[in-house]
Short mmCIF file of C-alpha atoms and ligand atoms in Angstrom, two decimals:
data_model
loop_
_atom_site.label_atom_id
_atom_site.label_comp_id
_atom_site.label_asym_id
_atom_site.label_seq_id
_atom_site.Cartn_x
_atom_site.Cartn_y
_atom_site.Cartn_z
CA UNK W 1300 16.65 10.46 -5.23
CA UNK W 1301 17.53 6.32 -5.02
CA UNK W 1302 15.20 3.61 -5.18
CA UNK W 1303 16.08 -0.16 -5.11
CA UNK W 1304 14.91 -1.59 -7.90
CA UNK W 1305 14.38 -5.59 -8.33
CA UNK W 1306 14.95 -5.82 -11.86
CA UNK W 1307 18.63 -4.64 -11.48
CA UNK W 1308 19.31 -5.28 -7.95
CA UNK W 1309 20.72 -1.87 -7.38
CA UNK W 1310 19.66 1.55 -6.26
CA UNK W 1311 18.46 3.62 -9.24
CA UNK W 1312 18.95 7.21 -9.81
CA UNK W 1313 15.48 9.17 -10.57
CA UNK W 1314 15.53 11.74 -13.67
CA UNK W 1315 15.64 15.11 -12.18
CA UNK W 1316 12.52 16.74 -11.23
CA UNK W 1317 9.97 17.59 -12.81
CA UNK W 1318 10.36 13.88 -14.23
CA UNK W 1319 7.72 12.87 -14.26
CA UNK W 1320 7.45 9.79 -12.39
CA UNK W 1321 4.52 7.63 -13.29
CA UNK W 1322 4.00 4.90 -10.84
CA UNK W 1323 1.53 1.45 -11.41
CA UNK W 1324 1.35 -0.52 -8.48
CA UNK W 1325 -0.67 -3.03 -8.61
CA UNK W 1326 -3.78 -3.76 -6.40
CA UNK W 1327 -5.94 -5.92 -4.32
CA UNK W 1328 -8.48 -9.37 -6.29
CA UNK W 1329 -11.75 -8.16 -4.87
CA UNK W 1330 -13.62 -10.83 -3.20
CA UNK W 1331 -13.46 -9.68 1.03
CA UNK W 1332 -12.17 -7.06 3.22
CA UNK W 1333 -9.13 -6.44 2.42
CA UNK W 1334 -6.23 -7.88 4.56
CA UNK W 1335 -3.83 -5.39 6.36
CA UNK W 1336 -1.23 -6.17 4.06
CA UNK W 1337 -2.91 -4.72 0.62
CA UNK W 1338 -2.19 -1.22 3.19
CA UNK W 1339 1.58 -1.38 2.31
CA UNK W 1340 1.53 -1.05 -1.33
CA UNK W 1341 -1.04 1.29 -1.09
CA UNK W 1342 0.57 3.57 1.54
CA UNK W 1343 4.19 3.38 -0.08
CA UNK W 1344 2.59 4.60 -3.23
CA UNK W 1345 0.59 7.15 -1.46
CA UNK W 1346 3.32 8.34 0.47
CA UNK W 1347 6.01 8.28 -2.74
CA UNK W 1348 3.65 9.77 -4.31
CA UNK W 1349 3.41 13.00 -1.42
CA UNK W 1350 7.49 13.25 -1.37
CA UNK W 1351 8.15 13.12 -5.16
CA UNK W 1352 5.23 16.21 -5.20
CA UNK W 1353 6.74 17.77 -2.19
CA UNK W 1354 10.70 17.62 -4.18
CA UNK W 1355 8.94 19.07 -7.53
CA UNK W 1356 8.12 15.96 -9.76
CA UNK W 1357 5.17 15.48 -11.49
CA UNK W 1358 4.32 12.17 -9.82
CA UNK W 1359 1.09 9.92 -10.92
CA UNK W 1360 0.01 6.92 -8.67
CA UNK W 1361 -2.33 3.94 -10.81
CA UNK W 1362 -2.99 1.54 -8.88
CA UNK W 1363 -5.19 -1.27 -9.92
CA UNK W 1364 -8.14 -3.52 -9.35
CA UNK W 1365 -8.52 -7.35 -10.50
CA UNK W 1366 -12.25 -7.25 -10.51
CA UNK W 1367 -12.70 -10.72 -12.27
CA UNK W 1368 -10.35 -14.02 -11.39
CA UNK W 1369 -10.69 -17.44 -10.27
CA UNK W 1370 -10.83 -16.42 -6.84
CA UNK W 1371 -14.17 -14.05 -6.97
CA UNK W 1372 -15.98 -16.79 -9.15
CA UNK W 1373 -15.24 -19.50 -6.07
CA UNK W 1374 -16.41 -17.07 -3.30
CA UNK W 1375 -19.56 -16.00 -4.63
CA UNK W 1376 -20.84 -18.67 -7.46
CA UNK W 1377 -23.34 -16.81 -9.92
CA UNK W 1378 -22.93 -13.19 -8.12
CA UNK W 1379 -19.33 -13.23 -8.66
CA UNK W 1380 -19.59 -9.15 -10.48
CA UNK W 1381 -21.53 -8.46 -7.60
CA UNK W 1382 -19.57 -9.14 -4.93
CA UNK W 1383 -16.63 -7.92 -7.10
CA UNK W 1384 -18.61 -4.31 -7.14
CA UNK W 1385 -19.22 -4.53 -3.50
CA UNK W 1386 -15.48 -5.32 -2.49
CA UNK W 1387 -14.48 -3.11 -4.86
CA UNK W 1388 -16.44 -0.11 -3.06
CA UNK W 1389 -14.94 -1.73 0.22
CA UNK W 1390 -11.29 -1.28 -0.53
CA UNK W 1391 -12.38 1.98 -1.19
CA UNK W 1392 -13.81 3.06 1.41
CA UNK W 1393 -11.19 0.96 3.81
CA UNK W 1394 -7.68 2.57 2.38
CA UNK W 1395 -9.78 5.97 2.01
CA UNK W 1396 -9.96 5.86 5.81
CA UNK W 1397 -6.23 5.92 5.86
CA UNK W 1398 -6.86 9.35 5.22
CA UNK W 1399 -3.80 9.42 2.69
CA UNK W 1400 -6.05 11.17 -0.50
CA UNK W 1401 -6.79 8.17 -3.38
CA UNK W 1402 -3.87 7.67 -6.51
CA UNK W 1403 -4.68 9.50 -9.33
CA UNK W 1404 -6.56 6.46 -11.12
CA UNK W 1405 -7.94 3.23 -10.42
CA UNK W 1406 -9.05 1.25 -13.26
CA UNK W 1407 -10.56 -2.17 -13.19
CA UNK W 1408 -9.65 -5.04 -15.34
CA UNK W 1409 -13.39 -5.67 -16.51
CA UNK W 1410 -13.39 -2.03 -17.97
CA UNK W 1411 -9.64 -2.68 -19.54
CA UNK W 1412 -11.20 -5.90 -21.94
CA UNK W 1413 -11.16 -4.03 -25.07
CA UNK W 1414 -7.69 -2.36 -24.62
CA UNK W 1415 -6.34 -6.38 -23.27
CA UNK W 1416 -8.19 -8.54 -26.52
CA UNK W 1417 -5.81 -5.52 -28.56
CA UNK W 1418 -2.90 -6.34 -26.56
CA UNK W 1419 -3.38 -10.11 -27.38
CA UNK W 1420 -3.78 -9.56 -30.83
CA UNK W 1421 -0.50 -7.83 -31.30
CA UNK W 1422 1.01 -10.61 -29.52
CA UNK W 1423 -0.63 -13.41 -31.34
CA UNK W 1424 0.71 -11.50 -34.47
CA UNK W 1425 3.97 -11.27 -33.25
CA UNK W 1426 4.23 -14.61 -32.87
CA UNK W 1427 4.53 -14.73 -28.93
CA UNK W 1428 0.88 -15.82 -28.61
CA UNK W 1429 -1.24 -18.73 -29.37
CA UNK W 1430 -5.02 -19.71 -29.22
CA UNK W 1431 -5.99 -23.22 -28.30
CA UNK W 1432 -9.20 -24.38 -27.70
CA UNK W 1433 -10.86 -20.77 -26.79
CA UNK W 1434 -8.02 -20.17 -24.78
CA UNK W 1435 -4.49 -17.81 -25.75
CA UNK W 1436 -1.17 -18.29 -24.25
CA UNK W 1437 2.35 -16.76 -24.55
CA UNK W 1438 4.75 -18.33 -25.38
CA UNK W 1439 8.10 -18.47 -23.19
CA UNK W 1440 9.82 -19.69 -25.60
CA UNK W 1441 9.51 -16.48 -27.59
CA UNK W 1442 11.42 -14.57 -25.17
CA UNK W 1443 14.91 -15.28 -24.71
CA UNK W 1444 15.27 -13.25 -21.53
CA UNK W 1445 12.18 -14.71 -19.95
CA UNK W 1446 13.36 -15.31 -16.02
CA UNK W 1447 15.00 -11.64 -15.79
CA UNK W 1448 13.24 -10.09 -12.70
CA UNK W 1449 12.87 -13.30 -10.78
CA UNK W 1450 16.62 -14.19 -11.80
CA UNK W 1451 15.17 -18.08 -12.60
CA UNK W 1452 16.26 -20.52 -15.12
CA UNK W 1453 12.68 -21.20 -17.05
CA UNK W 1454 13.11 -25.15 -16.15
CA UNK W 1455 13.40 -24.44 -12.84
CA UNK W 1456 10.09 -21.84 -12.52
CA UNK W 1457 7.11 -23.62 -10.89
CA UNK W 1458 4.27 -24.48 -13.40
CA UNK W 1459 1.32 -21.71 -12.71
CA UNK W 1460 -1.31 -23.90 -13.88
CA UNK W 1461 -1.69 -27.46 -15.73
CA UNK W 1462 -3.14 -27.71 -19.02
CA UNK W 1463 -2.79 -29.72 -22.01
CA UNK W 1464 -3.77 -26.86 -24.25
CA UNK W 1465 -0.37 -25.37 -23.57
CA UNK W 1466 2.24 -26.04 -25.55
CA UNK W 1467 5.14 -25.46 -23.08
CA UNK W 1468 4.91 -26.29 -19.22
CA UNK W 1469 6.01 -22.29 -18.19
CA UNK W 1470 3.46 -20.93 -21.04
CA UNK W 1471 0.58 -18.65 -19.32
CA UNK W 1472 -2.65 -17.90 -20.00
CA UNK W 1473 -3.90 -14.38 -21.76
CA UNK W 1474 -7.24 -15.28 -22.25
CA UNK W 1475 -9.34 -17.69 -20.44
CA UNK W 1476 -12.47 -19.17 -22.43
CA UNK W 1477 -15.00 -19.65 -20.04
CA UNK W 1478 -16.02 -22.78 -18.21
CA UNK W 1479 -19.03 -24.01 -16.51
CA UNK W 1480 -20.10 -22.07 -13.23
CA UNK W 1481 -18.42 -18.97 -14.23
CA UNK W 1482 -21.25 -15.91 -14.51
CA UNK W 1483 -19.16 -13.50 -16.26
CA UNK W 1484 -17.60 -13.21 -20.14
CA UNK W 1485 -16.84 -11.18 -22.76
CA UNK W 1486 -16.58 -11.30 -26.08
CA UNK W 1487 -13.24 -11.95 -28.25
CA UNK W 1488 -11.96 -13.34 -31.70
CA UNK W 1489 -11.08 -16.59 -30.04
CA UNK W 1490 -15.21 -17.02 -28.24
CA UNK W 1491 -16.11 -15.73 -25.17
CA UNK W 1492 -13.80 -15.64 -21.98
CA UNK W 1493 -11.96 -13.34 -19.68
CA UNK W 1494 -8.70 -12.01 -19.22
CA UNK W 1495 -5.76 -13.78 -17.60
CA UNK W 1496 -4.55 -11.97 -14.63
CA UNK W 1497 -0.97 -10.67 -15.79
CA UNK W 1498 -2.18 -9.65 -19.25
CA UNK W 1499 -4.41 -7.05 -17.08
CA UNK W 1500 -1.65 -4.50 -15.51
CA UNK W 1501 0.17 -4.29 -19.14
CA UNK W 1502 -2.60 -3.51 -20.83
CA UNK W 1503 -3.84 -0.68 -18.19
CA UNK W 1504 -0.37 0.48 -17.15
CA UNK W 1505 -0.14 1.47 -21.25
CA UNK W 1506 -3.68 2.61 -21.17
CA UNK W 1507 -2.35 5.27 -18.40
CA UNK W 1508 0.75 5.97 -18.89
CA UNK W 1509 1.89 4.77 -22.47
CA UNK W 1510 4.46 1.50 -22.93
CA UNK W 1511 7.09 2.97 -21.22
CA UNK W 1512 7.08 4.54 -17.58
CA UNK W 1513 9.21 5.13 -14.38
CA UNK W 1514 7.68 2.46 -11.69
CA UNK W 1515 5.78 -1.03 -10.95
CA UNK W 1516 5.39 -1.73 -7.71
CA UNK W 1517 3.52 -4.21 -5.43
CA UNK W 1518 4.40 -7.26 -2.79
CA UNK W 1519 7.38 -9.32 -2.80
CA UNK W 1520 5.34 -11.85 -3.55
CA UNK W 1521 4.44 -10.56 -6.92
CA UNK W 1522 7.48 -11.04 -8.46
CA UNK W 1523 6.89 -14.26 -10.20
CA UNK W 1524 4.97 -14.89 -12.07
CA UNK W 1525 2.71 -11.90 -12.05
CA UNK W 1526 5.19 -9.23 -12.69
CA UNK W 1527 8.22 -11.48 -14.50
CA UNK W 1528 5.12 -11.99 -17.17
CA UNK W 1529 3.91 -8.74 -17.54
CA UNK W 1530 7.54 -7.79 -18.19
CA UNK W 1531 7.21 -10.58 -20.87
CA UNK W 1532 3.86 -9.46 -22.60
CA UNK W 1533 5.05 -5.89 -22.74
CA UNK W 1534 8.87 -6.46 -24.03
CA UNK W 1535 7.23 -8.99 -26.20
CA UNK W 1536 5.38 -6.19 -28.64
CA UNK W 1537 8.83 -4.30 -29.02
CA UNK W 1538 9.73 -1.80 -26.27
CA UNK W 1539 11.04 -1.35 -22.83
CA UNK W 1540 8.32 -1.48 -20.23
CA UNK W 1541 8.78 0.20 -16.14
CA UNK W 1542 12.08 0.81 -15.62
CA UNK W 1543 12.51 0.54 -11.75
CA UNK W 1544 10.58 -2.73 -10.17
CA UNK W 1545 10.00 -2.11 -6.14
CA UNK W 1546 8.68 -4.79 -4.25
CA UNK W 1547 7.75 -4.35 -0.68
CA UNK W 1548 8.31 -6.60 1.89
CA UNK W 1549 5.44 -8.78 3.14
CA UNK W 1550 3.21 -7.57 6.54
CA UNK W 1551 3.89 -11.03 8.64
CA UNK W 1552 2.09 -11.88 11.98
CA UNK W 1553 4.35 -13.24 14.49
CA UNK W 1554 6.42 -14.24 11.49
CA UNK W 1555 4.45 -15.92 9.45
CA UNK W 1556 3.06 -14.16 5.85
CA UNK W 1557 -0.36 -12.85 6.51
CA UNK W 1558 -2.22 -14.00 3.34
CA UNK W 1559 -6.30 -14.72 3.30
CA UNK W 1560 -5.44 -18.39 2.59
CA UNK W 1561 -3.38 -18.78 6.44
CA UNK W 1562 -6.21 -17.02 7.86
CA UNK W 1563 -4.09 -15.18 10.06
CA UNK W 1564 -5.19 -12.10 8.18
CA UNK W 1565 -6.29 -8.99 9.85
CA UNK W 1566 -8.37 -6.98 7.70
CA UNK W 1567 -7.25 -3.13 7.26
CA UNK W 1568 -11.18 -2.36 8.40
CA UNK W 1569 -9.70 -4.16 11.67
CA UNK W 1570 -7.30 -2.44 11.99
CA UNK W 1571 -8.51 1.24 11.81
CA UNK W 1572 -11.98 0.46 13.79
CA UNK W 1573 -9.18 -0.97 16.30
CA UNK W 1574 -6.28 1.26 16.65
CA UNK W 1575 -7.34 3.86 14.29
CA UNK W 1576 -5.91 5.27 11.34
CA UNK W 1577 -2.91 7.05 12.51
CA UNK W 1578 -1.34 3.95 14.68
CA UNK W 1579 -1.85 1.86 11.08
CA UNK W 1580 0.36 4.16 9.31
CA UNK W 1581 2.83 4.56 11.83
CA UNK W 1582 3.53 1.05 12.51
CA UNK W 1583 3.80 1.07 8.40
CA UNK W 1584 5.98 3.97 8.78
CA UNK W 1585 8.12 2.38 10.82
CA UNK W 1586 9.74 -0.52 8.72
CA UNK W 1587 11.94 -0.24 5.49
CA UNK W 1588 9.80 -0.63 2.68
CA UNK W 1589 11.71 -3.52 1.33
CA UNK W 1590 11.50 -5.36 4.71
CA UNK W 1591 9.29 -7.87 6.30
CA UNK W 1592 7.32 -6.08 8.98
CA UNK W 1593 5.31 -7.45 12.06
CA UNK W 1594 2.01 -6.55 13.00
CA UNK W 1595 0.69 -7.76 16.20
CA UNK W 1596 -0.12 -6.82 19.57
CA UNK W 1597 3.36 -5.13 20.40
CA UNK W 1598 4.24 -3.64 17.12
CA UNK W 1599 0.79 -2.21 17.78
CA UNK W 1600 1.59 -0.69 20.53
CA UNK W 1601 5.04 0.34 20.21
CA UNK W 1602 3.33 2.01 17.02
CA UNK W 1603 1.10 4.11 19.03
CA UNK W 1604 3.52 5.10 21.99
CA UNK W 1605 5.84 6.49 19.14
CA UNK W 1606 2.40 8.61 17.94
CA UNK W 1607 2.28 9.50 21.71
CA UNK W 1608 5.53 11.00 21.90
CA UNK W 1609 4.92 12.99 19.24
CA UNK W 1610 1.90 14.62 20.18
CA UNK W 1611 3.85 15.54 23.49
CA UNK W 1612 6.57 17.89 21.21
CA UNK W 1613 3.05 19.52 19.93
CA UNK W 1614 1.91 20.23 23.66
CA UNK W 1615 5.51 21.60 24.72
CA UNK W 1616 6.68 24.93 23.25
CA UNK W 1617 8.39 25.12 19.85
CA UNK W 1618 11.50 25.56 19.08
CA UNK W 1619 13.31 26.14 16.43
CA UNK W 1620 15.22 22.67 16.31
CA UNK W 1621 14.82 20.50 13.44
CA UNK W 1622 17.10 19.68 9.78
CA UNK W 1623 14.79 19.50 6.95
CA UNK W 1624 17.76 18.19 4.85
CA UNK W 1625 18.72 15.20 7.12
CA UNK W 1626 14.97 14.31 6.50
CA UNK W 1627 15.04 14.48 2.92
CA UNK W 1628 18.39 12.66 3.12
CA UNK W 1629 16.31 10.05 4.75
CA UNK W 1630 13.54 9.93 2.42
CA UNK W 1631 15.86 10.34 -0.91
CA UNK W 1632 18.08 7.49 0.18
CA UNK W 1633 15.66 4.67 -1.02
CA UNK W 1634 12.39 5.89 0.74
CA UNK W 1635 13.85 5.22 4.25
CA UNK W 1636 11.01 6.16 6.65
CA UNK W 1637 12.11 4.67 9.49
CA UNK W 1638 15.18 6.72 9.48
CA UNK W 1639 13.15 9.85 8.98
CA UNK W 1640 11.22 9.58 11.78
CA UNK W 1641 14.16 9.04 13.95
CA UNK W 1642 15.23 12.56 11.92
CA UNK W 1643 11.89 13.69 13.27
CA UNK W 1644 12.16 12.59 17.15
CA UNK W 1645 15.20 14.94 17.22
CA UNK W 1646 13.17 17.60 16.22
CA UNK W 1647 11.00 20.95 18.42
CA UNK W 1648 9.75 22.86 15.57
CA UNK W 1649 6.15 22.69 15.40
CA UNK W 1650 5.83 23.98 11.96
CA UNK W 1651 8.30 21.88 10.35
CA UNK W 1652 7.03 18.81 11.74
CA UNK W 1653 3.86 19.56 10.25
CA UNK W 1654 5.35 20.05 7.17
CA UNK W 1655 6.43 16.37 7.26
CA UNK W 1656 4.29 14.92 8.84
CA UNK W 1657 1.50 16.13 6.39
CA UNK W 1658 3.42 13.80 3.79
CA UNK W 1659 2.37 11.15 5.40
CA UNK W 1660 -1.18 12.08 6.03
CA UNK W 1661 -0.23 12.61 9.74
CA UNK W 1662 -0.51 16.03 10.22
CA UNK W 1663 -3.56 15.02 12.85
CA UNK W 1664 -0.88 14.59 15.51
CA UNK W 1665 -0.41 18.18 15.94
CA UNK W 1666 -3.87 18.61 16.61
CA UNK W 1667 -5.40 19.36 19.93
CA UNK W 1668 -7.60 16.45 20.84
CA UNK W 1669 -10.70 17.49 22.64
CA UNK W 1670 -11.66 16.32 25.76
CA UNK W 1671 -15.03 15.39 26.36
CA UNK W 1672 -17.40 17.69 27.80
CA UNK W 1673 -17.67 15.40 30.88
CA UNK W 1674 -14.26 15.00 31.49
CA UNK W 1675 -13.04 18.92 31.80
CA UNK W 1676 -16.53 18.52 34.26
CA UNK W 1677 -14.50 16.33 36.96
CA UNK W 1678 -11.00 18.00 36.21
CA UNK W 1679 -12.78 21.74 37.13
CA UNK W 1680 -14.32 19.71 40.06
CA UNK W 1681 -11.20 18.01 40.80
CA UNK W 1682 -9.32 21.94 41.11
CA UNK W 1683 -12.46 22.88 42.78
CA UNK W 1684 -11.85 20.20 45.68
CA UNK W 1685 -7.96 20.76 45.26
CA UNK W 1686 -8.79 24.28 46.55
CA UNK W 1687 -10.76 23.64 49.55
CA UNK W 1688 -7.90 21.04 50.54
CA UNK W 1689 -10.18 18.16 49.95
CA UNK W 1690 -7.50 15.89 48.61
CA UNK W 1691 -9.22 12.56 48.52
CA UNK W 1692 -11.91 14.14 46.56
CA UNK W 1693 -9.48 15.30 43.78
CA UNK W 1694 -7.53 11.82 43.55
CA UNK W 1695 -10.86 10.19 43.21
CA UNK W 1696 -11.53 12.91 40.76
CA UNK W 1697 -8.16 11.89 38.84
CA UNK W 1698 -8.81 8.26 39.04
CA UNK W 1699 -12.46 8.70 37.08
CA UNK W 1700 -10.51 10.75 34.70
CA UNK W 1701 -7.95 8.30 33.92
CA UNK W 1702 -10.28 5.50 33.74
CA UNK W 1703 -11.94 7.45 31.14
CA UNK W 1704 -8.49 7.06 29.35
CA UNK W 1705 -7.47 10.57 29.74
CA UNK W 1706 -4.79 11.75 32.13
CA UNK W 1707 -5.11 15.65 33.85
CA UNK W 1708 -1.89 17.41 33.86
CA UNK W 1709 -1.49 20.19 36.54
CA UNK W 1710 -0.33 23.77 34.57
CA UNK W 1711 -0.13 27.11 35.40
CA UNK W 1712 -3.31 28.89 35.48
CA UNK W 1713 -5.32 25.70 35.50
CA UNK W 1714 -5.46 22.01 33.96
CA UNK W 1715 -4.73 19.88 30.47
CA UNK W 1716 -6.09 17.09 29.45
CA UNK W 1717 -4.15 14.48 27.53
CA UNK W 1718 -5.25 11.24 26.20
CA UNK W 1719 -3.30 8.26 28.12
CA UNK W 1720 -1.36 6.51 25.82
ZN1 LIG Z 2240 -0.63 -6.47 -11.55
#
């Protein structure tokens, strides 16, 4: 199996399975509902997760939550671990109702503190770190590589954040000393502060998985500085870090990057109270993971009239038609879904449809949805005046039934009901 990776710009060749394959992907800064977009890292992982199982790897998922930054101290001034713990138990609850299982671990950076103030240390004594005034940064010009994954020259990177504590314009911050208004600190040997935000996912991708594993993921947008300095910290104390970098394409709305601070964000609550689960993952399903992907009102529903077509193979008879290898071609060349599920139109066989389908936590569509009790009511009434020749009675019949959002299909021996689409 292939993966693009962004640290070599090339496909990469997995180990043979069993591997393993231990995956950190990094996660959502709790402060609100999540957007839509925090669903595609989450999903990718979920569903990489399902298809390295399925082809006999011992595949782990981490995947991360920033449970203190500047962002959760601005939104909710003294109650910022509060609203942390409450947005925390949100995303939970919110990518739990994609109905895709949960990754094998989730830690938070407030519980990671001890495990980070070691990872400083070593870094400090390294010589790649420095403490000024409460506060530690590494130093760039320590590493001689810095500017690998982002492929930048280091005078032409964008300044994170101003400071005259820093000795060098590109250095970033490890630990923060804290600062008037913020409600939250811990204990360290430079005073009390908080972690910086990259020095997080090195120190609890090693707490899972050791210094050295298979794949770091997250959003394209993650790729500098967030990731090019955790690559930084973790090459700094002396050996190789993840060794294939995906980045997935950003969820846009009518083209633009959905991102909280646009406010054209659609939260991923939204989305499932509104379309429900299923049409979320296809419409996630249905783009490359490396590629920008719409979501609006068409996408939307082009999403769900693919689910629709589906669900008719699962109310026809099956047959045996269907090429489990030109799926896992699909899948093995870089994690292509959409080009499985144009493996999967092709295909009649009920059972192996399920099969893949239940990889991507869609096995529902081959389930018979129930028609309320009222509505197989008017379609017996509806046969009932069919029967005694009373044809405008039965076409008034249909038309309640479809207004109900349910058509009646006319089969031998009686009636179906079929949700309209
Ligand atoms: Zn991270």
């Amino acid at each position: 199996m292939k993966l693009y990776s962004t640290l070599s710009r090339q496909l990469e060749e997995l180990p043979a399975p069993p591997g393993p394959i231990r995956m950190y992907f990094c996660g959502p800064t709790v402060y609100q509902r999540a957007h839509i977009g925090n669903a595609r890292p989450f999903a990718l992982g979920m569903w990489l997760r399902a298809w390295l199982r399925e082809r006999g790897y011992d595949a782990t998922f981490v995947h991360n939550i920033t449970d203190v930054n500047d962002k959760i101290y601005d939104a909710a001034p003294g109650r910022s671990a509060e609203l942390a713990a409450e947005a925390t138990q949100w995303y939970l609850e919110d990518t739990g109702d994609l109905g895709l299982g949960m990754p094998d671990v989730v830690p938070l950076a407030t519980e990671a503190v001890p495990s980070i103030v070691a990872f400083i240390e070593k870094l400090i004594a390294g010589g790649h770190a420095y403490e000024a005034g409460g506060d530690v940064y590494f130093s760039v010009s320590t590493d001689p590589g810095y500017g690998r994954l982002s492929r930048q020259k280091v005078e032409n990177m964008e300044p994170e954040e101003q400071s005259s504590l820093k000795r060098a314009v590109q250095d970033f911050a490890l630990w923060k000393a804290t600062k008037p208004g913020e409600d939250t600190s811990w204990d360290s040997p430079w005073g009390k502060g908080r972690p910086g935000w990259h020095i997080e996912c090195s120190a609890m991708a090693e707490d899972a998985f050791g210094p050295v594993f298979e794949i770091h993921g997250g959003g394209l947008d993650l790729v500098f500085p967030h990731h090019e300095n955790e690559l930084a910290q973790s090459l700094a104390l002396g050996h190789d870090f993840a060794r294939i970098w995906m980045h997935n394409g950003m969820l846009t709305r009518g083209g633009e990057k959905m991102s909280k601070s646009l406010g054209n964000d659609m939260t991923i609550r939204g989305v499932v109270d509104t379309w429900g689960r299923e049409v979320a993952l296809m419409l996630l399903l249905s783009g490359q993971w490396r590629k920008p992907l719409d979501f609006n009102q068409t996408t939307l529903e082009q999403a769900r009239a693919q689910l629709e077509t589906f669900r008719n193979v699962f109310r026809s008879p099956s047959e045996p038609v269907g090429d489990w290898a030109a799926f896992e071609a699909a899948l093995d060349d870089d994690f292509n879904t959409p080009e499985a599920l144009a493996v999967l139109h092709g295909w009649r066989d009920h059972e192996l449809l399920r099969r893949a389908f239940r990889i991507f936590g869609l096995e529902s569509i081959a389930e018979k949805e129930e028609a309320p009790a009222e509505l197989v009511a008017l379609a017996e009434q509806r046969v009932a005046a069919r029967d005694a020749k009373d044809f405008a009675e039965a076409d008034r019949l249909r038309g309640d039934i479809e207004a109900a959002g349910w058509s009646v299909r006319d089969v031998d021996g009686g009636f179906q009901l079929v949700p309209r689409a």
